Short mmCIF file of N, CA and C and ligand atoms in Angstrom, two decimals:
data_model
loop_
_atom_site.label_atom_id
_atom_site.label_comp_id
_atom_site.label_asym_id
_atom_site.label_seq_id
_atom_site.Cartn_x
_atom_site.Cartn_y
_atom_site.Cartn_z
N UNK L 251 9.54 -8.50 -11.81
CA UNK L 251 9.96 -9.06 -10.52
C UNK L 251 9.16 -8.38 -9.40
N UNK L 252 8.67 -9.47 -8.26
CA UNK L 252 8.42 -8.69 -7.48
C UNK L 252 8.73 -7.42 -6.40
N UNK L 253 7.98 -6.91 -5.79
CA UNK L 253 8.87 -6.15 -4.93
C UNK L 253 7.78 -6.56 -3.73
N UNK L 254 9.22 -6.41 -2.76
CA UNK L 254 8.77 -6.76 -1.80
C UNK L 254 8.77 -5.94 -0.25
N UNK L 255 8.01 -5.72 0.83
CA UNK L 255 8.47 -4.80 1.92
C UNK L 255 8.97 -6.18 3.09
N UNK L 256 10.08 -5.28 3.79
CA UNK L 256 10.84 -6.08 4.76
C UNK L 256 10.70 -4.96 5.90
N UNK L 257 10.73 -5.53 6.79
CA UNK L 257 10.69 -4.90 8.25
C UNK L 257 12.01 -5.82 8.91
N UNK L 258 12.84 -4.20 9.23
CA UNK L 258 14.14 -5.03 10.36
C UNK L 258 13.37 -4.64 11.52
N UNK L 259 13.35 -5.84 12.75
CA UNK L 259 13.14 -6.27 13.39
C UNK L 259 14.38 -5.39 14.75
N UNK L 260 15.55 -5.49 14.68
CA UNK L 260 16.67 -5.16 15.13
C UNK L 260 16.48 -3.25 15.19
N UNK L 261 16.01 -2.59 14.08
CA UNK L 261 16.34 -1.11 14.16
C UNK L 261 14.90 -0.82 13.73
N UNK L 262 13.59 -1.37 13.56
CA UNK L 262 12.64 -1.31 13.09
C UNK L 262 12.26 -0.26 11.85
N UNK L 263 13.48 -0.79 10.82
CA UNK L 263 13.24 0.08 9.64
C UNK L 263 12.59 -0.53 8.40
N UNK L 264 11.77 0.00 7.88
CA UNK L 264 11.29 -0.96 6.39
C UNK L 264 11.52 -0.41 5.33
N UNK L 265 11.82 -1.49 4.93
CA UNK L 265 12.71 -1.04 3.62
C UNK L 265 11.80 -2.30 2.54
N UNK L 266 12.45 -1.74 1.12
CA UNK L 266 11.66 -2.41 -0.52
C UNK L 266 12.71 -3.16 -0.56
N UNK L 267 12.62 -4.14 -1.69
CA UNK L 267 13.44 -4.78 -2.27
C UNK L 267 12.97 -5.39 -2.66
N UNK L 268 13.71 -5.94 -5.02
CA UNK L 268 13.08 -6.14 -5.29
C UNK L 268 13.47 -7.27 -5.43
N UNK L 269 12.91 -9.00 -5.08
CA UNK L 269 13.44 -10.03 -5.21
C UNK L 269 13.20 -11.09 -6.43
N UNK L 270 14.17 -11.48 -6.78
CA UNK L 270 13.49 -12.47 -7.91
C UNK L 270 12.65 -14.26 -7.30
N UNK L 271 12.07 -14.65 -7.92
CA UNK L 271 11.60 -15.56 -7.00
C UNK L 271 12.23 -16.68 -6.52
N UNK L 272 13.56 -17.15 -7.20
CA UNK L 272 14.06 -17.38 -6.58
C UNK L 272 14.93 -17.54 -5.60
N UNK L 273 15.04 -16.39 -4.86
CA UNK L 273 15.61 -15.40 -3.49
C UNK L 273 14.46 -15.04 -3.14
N UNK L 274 13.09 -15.40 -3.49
CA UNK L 274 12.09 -14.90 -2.26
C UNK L 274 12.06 -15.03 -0.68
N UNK L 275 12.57 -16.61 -0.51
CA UNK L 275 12.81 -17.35 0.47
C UNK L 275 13.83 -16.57 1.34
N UNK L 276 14.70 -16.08 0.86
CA UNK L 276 15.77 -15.02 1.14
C UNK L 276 15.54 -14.03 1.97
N UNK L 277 15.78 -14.01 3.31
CA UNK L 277 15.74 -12.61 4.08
C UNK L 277 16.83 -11.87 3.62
N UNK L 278 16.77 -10.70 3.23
CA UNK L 278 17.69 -9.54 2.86
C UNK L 278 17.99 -9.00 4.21
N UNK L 279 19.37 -8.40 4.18
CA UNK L 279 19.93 -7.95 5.32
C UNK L 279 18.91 -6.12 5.49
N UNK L 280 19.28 -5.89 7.08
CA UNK L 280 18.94 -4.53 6.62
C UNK L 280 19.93 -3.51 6.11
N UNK L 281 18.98 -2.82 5.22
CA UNK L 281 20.35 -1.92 4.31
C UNK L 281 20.29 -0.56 5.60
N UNK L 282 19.86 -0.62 6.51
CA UNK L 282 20.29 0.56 7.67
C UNK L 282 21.65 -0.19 8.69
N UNK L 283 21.04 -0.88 9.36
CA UNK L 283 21.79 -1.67 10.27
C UNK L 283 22.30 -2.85 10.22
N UNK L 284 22.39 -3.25 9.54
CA UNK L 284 22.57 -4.79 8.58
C UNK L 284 22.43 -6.06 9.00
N UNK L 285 21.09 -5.63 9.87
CA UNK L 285 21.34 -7.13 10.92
C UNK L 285 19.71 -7.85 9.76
N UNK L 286 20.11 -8.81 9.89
CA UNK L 286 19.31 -10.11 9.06
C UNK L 286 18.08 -10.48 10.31
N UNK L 287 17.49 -9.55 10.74
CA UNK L 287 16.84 -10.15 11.73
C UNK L 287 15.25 -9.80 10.67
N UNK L 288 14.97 -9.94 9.86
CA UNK L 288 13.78 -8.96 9.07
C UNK L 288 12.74 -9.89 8.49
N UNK L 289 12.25 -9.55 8.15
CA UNK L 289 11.15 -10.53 7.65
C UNK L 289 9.81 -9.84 6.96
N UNK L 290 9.84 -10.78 6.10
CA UNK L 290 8.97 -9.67 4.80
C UNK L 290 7.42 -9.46 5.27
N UNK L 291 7.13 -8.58 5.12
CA UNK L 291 5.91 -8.22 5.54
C UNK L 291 4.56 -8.51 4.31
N UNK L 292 3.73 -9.20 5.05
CA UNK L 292 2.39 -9.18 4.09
C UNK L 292 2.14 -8.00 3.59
N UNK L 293 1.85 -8.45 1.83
CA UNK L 293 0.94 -7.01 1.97
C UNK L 293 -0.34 -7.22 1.75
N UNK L 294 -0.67 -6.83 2.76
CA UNK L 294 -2.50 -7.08 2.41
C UNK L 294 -3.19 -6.55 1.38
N UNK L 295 -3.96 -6.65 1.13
CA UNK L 295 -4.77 -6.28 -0.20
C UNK L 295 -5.34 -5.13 0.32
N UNK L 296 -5.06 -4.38 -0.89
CA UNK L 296 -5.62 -3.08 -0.45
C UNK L 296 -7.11 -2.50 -0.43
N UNK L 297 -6.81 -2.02 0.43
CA UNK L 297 -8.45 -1.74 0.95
C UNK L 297 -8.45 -0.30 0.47
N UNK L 298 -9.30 -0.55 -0.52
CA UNK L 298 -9.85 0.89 -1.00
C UNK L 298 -11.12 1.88 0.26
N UNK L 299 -11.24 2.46 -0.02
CA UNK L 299 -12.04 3.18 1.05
C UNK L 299 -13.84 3.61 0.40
N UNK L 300 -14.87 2.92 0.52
CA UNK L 300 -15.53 3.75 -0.14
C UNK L 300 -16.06 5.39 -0.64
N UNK L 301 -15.88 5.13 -1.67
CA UNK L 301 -16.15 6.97 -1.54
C UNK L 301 -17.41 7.04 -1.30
N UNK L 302 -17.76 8.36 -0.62
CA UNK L 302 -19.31 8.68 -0.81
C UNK L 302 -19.86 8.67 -1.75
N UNK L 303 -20.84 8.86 -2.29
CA UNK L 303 -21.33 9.02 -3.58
C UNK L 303 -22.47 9.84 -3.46
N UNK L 304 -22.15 11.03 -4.16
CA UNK L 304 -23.17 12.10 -3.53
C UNK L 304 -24.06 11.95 -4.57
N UNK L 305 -25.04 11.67 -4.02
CA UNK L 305 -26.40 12.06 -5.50
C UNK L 305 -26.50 13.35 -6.05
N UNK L 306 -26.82 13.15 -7.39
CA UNK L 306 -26.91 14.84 -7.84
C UNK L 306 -28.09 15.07 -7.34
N UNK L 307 -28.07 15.67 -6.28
CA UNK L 307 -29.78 16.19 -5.81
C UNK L 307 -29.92 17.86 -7.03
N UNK L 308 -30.85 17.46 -7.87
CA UNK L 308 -31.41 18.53 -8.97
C UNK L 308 -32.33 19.83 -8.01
N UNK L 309 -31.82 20.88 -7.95
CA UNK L 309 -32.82 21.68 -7.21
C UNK L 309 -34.17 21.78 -7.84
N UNK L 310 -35.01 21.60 -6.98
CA UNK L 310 -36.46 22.05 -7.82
C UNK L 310 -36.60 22.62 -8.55
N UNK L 311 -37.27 22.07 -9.96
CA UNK L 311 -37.68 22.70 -10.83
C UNK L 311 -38.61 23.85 -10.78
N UNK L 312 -38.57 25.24 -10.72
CA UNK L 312 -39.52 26.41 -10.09
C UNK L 312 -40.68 25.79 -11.21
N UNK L 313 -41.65 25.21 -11.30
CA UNK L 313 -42.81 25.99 -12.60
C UNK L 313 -43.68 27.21 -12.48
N UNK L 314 -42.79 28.18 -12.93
CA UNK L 314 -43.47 29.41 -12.64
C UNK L 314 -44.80 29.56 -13.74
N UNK L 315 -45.52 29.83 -13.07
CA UNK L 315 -46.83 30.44 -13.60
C UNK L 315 -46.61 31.84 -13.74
N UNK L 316 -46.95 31.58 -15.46
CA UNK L 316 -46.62 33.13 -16.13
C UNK L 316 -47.83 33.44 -15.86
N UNK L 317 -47.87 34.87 -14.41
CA UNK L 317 -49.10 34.99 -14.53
C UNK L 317 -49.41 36.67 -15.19
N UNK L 318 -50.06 37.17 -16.51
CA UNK L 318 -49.90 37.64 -17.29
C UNK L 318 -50.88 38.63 -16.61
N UNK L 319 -50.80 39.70 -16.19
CA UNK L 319 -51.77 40.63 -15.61
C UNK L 319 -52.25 41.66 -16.45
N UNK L 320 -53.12 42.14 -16.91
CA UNK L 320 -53.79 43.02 -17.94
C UNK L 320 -54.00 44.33 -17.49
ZN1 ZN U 512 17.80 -2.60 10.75
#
């Protein structure tokens, strides 16, 4: 079943609830103040945030020259 968010309108509290679909249509009272003034709120699709994406920057490879002194 879904769940759904409601915003009272009257005490501006939001509250879940989970409705079956057929009581979607259904404004639920508020369970703070119990006034039926509420109305379900979109939920928008969630917007993920991009992450950065750090490149593995590889530190330079040193090529040391073995330099072999006699
Ligand atoms: Zn309320």
């Amino acid at each position: 079943m879904p769940l759904y968010e409601y915003h009272c309108q009257n005490c501006t509290e939001d509250f879940e609830k989970i409705v079956r679909f057929s009581e979607a249509n259904l404004l639920p009272p508020c369970p703070v103040c119990g006034s039926t003034d509420t109305h379900k709120k979109i939920s928008a699709a969630a917007s993920f945030g991009n992450a950065s994406s750090s490149g593995a920057s590889s530190s330079g490879s040193s090529c040391g020259s073995g330099g072999g002194f006699s």
